[in-house]
XYZ file of C-alpha atoms in Angstrom:
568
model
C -23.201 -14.170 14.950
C -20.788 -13.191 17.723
C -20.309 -9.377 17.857
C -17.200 -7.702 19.413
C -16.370 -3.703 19.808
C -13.192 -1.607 19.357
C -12.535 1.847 19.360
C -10.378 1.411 15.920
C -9.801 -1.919 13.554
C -7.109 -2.314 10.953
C -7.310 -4.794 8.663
C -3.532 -6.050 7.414
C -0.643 -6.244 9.380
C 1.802 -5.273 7.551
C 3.720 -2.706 7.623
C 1.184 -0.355 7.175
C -1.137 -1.779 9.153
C 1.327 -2.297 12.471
C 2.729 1.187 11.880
C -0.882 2.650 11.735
C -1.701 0.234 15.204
C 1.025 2.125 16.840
C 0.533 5.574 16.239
C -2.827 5.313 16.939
C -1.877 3.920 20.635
C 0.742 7.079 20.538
C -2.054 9.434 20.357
C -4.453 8.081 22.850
C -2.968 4.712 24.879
C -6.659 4.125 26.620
C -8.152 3.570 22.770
C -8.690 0.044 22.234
C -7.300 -0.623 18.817
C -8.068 -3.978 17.078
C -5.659 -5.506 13.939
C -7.629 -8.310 11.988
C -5.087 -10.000 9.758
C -6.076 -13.467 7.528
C -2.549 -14.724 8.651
C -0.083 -15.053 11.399
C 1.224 -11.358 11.744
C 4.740 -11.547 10.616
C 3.727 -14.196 7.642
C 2.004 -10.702 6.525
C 3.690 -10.436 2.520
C 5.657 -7.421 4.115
C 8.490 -9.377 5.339
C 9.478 -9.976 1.758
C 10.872 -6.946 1.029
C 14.506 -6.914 0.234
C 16.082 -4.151 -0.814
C 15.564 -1.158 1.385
C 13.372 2.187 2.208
C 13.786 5.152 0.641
C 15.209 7.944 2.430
C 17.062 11.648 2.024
C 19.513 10.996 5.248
C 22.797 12.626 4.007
C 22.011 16.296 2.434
C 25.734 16.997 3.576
C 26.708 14.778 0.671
C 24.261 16.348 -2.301
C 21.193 14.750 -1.536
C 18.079 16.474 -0.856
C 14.443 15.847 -0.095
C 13.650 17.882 -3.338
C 15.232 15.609 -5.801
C 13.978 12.985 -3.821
C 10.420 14.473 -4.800
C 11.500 14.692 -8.475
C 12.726 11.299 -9.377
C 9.907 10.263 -7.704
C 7.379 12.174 -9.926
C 10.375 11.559 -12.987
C 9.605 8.108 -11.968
C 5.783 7.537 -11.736
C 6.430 9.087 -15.491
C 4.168 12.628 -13.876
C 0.723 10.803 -12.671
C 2.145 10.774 -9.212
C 0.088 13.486 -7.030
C 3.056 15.875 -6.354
C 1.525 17.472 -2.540
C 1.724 14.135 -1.510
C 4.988 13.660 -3.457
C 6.327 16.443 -1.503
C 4.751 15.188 1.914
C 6.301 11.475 1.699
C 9.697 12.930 1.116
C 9.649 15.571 3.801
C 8.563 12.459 6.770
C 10.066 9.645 5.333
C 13.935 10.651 7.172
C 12.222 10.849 10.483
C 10.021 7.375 10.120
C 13.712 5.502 9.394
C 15.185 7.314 12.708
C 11.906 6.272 14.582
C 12.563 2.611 13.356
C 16.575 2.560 14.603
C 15.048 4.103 17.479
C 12.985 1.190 17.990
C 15.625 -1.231 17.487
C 15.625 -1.687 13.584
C 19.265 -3.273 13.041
C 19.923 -1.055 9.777
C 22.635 -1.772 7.655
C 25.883 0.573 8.694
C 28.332 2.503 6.922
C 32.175 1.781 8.083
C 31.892 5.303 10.024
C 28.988 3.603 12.216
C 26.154 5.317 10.442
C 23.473 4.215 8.912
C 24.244 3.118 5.212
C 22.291 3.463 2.082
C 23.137 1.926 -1.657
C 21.571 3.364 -4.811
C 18.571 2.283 -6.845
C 16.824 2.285 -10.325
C 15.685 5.705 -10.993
C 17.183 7.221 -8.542
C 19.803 10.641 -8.499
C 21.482 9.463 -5.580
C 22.153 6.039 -3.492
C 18.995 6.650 -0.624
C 17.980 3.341 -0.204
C 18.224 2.363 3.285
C 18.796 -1.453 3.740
C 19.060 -3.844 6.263
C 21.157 -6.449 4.521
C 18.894 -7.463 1.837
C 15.918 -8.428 4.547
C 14.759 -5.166 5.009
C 11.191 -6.128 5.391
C 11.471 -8.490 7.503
C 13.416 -6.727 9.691
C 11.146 -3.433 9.579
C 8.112 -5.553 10.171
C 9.889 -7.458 13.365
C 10.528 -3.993 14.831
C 7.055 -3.348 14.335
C 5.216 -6.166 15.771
C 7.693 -5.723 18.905
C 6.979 -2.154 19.315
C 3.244 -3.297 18.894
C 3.809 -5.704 21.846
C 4.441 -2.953 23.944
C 1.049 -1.470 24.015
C -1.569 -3.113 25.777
C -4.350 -1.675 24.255
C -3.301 -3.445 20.649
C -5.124 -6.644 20.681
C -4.544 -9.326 17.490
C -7.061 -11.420 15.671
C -4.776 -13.117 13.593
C -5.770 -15.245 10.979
C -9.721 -14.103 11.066
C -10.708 -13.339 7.114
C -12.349 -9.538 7.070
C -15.078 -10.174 4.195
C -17.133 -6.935 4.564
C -17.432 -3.021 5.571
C -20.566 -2.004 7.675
C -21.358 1.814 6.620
C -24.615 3.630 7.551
C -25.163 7.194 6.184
C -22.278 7.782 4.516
C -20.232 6.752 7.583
C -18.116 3.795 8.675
C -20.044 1.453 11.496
C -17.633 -1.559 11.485
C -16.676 -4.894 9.434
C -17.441 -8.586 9.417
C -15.281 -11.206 9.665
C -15.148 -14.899 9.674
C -12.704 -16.828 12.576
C -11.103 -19.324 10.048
C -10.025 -21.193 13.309
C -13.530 -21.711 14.392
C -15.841 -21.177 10.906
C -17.411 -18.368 13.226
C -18.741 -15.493 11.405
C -18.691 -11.858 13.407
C -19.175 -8.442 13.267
C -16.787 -6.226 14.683
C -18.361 -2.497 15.387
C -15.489 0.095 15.201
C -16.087 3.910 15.314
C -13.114 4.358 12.420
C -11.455 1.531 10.559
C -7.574 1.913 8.277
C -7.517 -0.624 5.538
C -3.957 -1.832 4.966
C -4.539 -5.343 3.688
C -2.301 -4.722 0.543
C -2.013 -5.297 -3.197
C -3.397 -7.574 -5.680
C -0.517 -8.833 -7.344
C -2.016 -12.385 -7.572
C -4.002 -11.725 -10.095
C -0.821 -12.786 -12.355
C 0.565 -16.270 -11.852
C 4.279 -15.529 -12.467
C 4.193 -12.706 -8.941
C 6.497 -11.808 -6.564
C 3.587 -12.126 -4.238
C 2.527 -14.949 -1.439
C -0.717 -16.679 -2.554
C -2.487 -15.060 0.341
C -1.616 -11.560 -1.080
C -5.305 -11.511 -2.588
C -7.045 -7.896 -3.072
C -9.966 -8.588 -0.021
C -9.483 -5.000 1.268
C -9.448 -2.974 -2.342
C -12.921 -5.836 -3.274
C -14.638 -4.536 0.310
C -14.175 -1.255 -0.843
C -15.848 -1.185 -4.085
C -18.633 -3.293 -2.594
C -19.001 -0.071 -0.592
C -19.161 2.229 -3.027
C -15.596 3.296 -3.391
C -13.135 3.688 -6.028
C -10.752 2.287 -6.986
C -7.917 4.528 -8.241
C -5.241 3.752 -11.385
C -5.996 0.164 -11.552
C -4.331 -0.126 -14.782
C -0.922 0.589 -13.353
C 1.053 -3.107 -12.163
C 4.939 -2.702 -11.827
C 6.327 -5.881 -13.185
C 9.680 -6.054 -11.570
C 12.560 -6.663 -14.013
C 14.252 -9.766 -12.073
C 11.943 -12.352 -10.864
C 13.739 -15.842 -10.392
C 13.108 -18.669 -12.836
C 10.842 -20.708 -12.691
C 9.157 -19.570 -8.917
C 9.182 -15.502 -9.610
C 10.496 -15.310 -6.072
C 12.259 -12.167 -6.452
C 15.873 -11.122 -6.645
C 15.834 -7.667 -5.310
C 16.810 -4.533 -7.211
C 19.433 -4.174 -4.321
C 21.514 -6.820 -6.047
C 21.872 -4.890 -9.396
C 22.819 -2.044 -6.949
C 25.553 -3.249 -5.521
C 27.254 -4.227 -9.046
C 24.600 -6.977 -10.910
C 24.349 -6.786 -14.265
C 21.789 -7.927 -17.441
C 22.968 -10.285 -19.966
C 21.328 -11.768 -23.127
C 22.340 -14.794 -24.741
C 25.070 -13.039 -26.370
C 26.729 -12.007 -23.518
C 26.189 -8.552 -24.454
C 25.138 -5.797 -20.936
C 21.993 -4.884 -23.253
C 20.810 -2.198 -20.868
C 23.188 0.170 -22.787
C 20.999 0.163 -25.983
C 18.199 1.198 -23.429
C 19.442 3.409 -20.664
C 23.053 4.445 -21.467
C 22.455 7.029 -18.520
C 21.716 4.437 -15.812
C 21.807 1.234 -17.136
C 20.633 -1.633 -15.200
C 19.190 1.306 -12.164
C 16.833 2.842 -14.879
C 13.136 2.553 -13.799
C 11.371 -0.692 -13.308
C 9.344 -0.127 -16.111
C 12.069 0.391 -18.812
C 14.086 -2.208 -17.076
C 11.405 -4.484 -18.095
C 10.360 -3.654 -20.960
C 14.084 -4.160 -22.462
C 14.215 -7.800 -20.770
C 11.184 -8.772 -22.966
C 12.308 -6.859 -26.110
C 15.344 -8.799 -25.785
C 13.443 -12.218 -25.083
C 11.287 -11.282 -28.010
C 13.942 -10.377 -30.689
C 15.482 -13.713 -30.236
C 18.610 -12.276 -27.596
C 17.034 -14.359 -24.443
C 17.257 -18.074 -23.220
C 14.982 -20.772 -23.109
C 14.863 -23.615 -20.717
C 13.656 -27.281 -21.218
C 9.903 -26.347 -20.014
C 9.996 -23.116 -22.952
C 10.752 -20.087 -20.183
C 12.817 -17.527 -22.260
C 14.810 -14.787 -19.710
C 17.752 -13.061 -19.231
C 20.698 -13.535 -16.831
C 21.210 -11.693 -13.639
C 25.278 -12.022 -13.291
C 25.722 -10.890 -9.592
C 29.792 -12.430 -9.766
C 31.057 -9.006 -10.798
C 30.116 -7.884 -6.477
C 32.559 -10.559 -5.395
C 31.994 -13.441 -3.184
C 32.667 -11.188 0.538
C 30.162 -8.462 -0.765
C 27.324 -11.055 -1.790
C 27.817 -13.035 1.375
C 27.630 -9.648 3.601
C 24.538 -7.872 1.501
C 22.996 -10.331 -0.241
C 22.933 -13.302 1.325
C 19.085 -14.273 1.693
C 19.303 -13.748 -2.441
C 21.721 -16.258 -2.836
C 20.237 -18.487 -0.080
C 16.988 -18.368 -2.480
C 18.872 -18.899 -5.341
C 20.472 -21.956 -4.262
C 17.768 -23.397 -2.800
C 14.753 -22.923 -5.598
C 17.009 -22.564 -8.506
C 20.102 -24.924 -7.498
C 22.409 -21.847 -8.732
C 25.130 -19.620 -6.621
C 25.000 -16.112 -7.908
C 29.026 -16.261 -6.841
C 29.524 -18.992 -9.163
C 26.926 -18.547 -12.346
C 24.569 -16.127 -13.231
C 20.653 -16.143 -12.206
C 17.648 -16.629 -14.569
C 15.546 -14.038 -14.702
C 12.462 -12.062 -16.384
C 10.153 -9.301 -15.500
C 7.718 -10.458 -12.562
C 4.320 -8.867 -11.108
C 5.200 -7.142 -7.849
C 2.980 -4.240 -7.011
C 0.066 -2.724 -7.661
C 0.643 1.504 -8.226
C -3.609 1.732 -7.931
C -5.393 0.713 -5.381
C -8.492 2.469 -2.772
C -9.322 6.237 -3.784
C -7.825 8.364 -0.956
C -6.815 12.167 -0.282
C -3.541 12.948 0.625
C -4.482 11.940 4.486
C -5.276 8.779 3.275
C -8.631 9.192 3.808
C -11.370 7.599 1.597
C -15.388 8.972 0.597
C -16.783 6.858 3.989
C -16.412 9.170 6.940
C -14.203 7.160 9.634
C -12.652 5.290 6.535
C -8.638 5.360 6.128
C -6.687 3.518 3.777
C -2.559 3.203 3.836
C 0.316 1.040 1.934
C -0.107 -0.723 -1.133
C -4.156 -1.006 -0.650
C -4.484 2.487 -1.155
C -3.607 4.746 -3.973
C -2.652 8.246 -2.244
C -0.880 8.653 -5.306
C 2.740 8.952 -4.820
C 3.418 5.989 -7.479
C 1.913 7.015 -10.636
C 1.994 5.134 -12.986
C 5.427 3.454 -12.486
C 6.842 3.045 -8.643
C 10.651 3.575 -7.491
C 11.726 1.036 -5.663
C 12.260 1.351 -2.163
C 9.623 3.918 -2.083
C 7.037 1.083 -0.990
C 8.130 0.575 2.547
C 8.810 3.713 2.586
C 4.974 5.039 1.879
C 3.603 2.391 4.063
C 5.696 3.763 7.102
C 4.480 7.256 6.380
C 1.043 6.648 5.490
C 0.348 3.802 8.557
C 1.799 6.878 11.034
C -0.470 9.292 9.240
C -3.352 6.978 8.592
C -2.848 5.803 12.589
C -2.768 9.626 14.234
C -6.345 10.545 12.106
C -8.062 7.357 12.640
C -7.513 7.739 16.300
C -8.289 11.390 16.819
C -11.502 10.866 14.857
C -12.095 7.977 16.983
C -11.741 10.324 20.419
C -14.150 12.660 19.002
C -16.481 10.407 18.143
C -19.126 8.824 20.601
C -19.726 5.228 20.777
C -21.145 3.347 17.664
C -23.323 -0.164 17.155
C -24.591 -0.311 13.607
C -27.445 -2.262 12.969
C -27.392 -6.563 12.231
C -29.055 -5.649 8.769
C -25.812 -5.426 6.840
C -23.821 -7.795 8.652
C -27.302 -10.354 8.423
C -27.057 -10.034 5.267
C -23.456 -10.428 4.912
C -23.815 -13.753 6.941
C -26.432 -14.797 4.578
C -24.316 -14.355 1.301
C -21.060 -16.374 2.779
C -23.099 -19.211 4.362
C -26.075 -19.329 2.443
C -24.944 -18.276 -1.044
C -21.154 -19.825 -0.813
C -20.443 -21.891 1.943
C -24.167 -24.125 1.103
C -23.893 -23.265 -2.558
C -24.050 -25.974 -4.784
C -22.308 -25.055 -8.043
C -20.641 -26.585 -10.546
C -17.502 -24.889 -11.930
C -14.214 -25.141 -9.459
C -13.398 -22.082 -8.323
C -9.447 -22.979 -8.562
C -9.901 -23.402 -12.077
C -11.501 -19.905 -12.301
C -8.387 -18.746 -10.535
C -6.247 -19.939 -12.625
C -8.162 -19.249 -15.804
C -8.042 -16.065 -14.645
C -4.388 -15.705 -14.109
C -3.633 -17.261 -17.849
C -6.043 -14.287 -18.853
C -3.762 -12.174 -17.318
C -0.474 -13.133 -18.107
C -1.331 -13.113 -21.493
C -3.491 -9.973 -22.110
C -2.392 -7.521 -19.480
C 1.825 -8.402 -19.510
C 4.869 -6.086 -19.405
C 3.241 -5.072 -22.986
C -0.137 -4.766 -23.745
C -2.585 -4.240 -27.013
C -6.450 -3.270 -27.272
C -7.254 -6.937 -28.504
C -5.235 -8.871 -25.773
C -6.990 -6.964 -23.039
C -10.247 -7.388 -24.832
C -10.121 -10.984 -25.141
C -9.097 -10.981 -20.756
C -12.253 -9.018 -20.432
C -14.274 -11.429 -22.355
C -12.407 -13.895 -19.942
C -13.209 -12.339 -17.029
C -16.857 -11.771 -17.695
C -17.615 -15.279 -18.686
C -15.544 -16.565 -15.641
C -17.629 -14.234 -13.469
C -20.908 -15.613 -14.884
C -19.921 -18.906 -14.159
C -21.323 -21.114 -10.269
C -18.156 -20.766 -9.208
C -19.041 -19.002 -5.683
C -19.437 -22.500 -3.459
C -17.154 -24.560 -0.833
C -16.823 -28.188 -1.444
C -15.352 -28.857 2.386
C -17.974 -28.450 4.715
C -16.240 -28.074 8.257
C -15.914 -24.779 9.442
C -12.653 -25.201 11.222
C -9.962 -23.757 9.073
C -12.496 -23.977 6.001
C -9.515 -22.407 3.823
C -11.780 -23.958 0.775
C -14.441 -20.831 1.728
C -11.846 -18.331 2.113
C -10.120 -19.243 -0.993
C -13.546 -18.783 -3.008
C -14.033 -14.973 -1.382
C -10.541 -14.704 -2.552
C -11.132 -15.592 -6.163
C -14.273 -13.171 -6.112
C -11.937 -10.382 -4.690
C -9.625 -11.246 -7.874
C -12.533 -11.181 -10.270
C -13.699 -7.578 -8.876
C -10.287 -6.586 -9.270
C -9.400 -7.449 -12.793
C -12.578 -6.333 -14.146
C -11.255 -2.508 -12.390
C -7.864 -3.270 -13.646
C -8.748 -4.232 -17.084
C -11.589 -1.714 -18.096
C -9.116 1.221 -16.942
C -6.244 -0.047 -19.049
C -8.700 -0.581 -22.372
C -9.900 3.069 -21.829
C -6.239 4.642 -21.409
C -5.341 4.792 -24.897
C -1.739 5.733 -24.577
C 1.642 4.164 -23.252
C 2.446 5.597 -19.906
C 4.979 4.250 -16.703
C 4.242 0.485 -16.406
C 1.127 0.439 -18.849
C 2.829 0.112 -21.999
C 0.447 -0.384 -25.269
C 1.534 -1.061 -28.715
C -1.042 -0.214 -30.191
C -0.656 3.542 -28.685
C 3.111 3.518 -27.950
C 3.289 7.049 -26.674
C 2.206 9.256 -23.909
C -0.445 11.433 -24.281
C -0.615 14.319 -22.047
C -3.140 16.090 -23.407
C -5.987 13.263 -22.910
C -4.548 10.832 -20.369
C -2.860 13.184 -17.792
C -5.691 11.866 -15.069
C -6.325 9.243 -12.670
C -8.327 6.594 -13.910
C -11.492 6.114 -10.882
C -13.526 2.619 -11.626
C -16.526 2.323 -9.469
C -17.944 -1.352 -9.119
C -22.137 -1.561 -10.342
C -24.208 -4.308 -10.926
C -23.824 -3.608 -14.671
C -20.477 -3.666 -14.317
C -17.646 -1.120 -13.825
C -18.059 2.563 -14.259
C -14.933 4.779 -15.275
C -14.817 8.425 -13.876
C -11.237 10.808 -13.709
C -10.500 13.340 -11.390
C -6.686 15.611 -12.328
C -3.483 14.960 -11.086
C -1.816 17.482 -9.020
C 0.968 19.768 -10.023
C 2.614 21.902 -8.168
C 6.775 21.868 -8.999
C 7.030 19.782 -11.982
C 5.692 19.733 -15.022
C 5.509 17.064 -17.188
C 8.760 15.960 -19.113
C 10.020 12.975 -21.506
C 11.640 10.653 -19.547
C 15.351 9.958 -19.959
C 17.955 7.351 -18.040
């Protein structure tokens, strides 16, 4: 077991993660700060973001960072944690100036200034864009800025597979080098996780396949919560057949919904705002459609919706939207200039995630969590978009400045080779040596099936109790072994630790959403189809036993605006 030391480790690189690396380096340039990513850095799933980051630039023209804060809460249908409502809106102007600052080629207004188009939910246009690329153009800005500071060193693709903690208090992680098969542990005196969502535990996701939850599974191993599970935005306009998605920036700009009848259905369900209503009623109206007989099938049995961008106009696609129509010609064989797109409500993020405090700080001393892995909560139970990017610039600069100033006050740290032994033990031993019988891709995708059909856009107490009995059987299966047995680029043993991470997951995910007897934001049950305050206005905390997975609450915090039927 090789063993390695940094000051501070951050596991993702993403946007979170590089925008944590650098403001840690801000505070103190001499501490040596260490980012452990599974995959190149800019394949991180951040650089498929499309459609902008949420911002109050202009109050001059009406905006202002308090109706920012209230669509927001509006929004995450009043489960979002409004202090740290209030704090995200108040940095979020200042993190997109820091980015232009740093060379972020933003989108521009014809007066030279930075322009912003509207989106769903929103009270006015504050999404900041950069064409329709706007992650991967934040998350180029980042790695270059990270570049700059010497004290940022990379260990791209190593796979993080545990947290050390002793006493309550973070000691470090192990890791495996997937180019070597080495295993390691890698002592740290604080650590941020920012390995993102777990969106993969559907098969029709907006997701890359690597966009497994390994940070939110090390965190329940160590005793931590995970926080509104239950809560998956299922974006209305993923393409057909991929899910690759068509950003919300195209229905923005002038898109509109279709059925089969030609009819802009959106008006039965929004009048107010139409196609920009929230994600989740967005959604919900594609599949009513599909399900009242309004949708289209293909040859293969997929029933959607179309997407018809050719109201924008051939100049304005080409100028804001051309990496959407670049997608859709290329995995669909369609121009959105010519013909309308194919769509239907897709898995794209995960509102829950690691149990933090407004600093994004989580129950291990030294611990940090930012972006989509954690659950601050700022989402709720239904996200804006453009609000992602946003949060993971705010909470990587927060995240960064803590986990370095605890790191300067704290003096230097080797935890013991018990844990990380053992950990060694369980991967090689248990996994990589293991000899069992049931294919772990076939668990996966069991799994995902489970999903898709139990835990959808709509869900019901006996489809979520037949993916549980799924889960647990899958979960009792000899699925945890490698079949390759080189160590070089074993991706065979790192997709098995993956499928356990997914397992750990859906078992949070799934109990929370069978307890939650009411329809709220994104989880929508028909067998309680309305929101009940009285019970169910709480986060949802599932701690991971060996019996299984343990439910606790803890309140949601009000401070401006109390809670409200939503209208759009």
């Amino acid at each position: 077991m090789e063993r390695l030391k940094h000051d501070l480790v951050i596991v993702g690189s993403g946007i979170a993660g590089l925008r944590a690396a650098i403001e840690a380096s801000r505070v103190s340039p001499s501490l040596s700060v260490a980012i452990v990513t599974k995959v190149q850095a800019m394949r991180s799933h951040s650089v498929c973001a499309e459609g902008g980051t949420a911002a109050v630039l202009y109050p001059e023209l009406g905006d202002t960072v308090e109706s920012h804060v209230f669509d927001t809460v509006k929004g995450s249908d009043y489960l979002a944690d409004q202090d740290a409502v209030e704090r995200f809106a108040s940095m979020i102007p200042s993190e997109v100036y820091q980015l232009e600052h740093w060379g972020m080629p933003w989108s521009r207004r014809e007066d030279g200034r930075i322009a912003q188009r509207d989106f769903g939910g929103y009270s006015h246009p504050r999404a900041t864009f950069a064409e329709d690329k706007v992650g991967f153009y934040e998350m180029q800005t980042l790695y270059d800025t990270c570049t700059k500071f010497p004290n940022i060193v990379f260990y791209q693709e190593w796979f993080a597979t545990s947290i050390l903690v002793e006493q309550g208090e973070f000691g470090g992680i192990t890791a495996i080098e997937m180019k070597s098969g080495e295993f390691a542990s890698i002592a740290a005196k604080a650590r941020i996780i920012a390995s993102g969502g777990a969106g993969r535990l559907f098969s029709f996701a907006t997701y890359g396949h690597s966009s497994t939850p390994d940070g939110m599974s090390m965190a329940l191993r160590a005793g931590i919560a995970l926080k509104d599970m239950e809560f998956f935005q299922f974006h209305p306009s993923g393409l057909i057949p991929s899910g690759i998605l068509i950003t919300e920036g195209a229905r923005a700009e002038g898109g509109v919904l279709l059925n089969k009848d030609g009819e802009r259905f959106m008006k039965r369900y929004a009048p107010g705002k139409l196609e920009l209503a929230s994600r989740d009623v967005v959604s919900r109206a594609i599949i009513t459609e599909i399900e009242e007989g309004r949708g289209f099938r293909d040859g293969d049995g997929l029933e959607y919706v179309h997407l018809d961008l050719t109201p924008i106009g051939a100049q304005k696609i080409k100028e804001r939207l051309n990496g959407i129509r670049e997608l859709a010609m290329k995995f669909n064989d369609t121009d959105p200039i010519e013909r309308p797109l194919p769509v239907r409500p897709v898995c794209h993020y995960t509102m829950g995630g690691i149990d933090v405090d407004i600093g994004g700080a989580t129950r291990v001393k030294g611990l940090w969590a930012a972006g989509e892995a954690a659950c601050v909560s700022i989402n709720g139970a239904n996200r804006l978009g453009a609000n992602s990017t946003a949060e993971c610039l705010v909470w990587g600069r927060i995240t960064g400045a803590a986990a370095a100033e605890y790191a300067m006050k704290r003096s230097d740290t080797s935890p013991s080779d018990g844990q990380a032994a053992k950990e060694e033990k369980r991967i090689f031993d248990e996994i990589f040596h293991g000899k069992g019988g049931t294919n772990p891709y076939e668990v996966r995708d069991e799994l995902q099936r489970a999903m898709d059909e139990g835990a959808y856009v709509f869900r019901t107490g006996e489809g979520m109790a037949e993916a549980i009995r799924v889960v647990k059987r899958l979960k009792a299966q000899d699925y945890l072994h490698c079949d390759d047995s080189s160590r070089r680029y074993n991706t065979n043993l790192t997709n098995v630790l993956e499928v356990e991470s997914l397992l750990l997951a859906a078992e949070a995910f799934l109990a929370g959403a069978m307890a939650r007897t009411e329809s709220r934001g994104a989880h929508s049950r028909r067998d309680y189809p309305r929101r009940d305050d009285v019970n169910w206005l709480k986060h949802t905390l599932a701690y991971h036993t060996a019996e299984g997975v343990r439910l606790d609450y803890s309140p949601v915090k009000i401070t401006r605006f109390q809670p409200a039927e939503r209208h759009y």
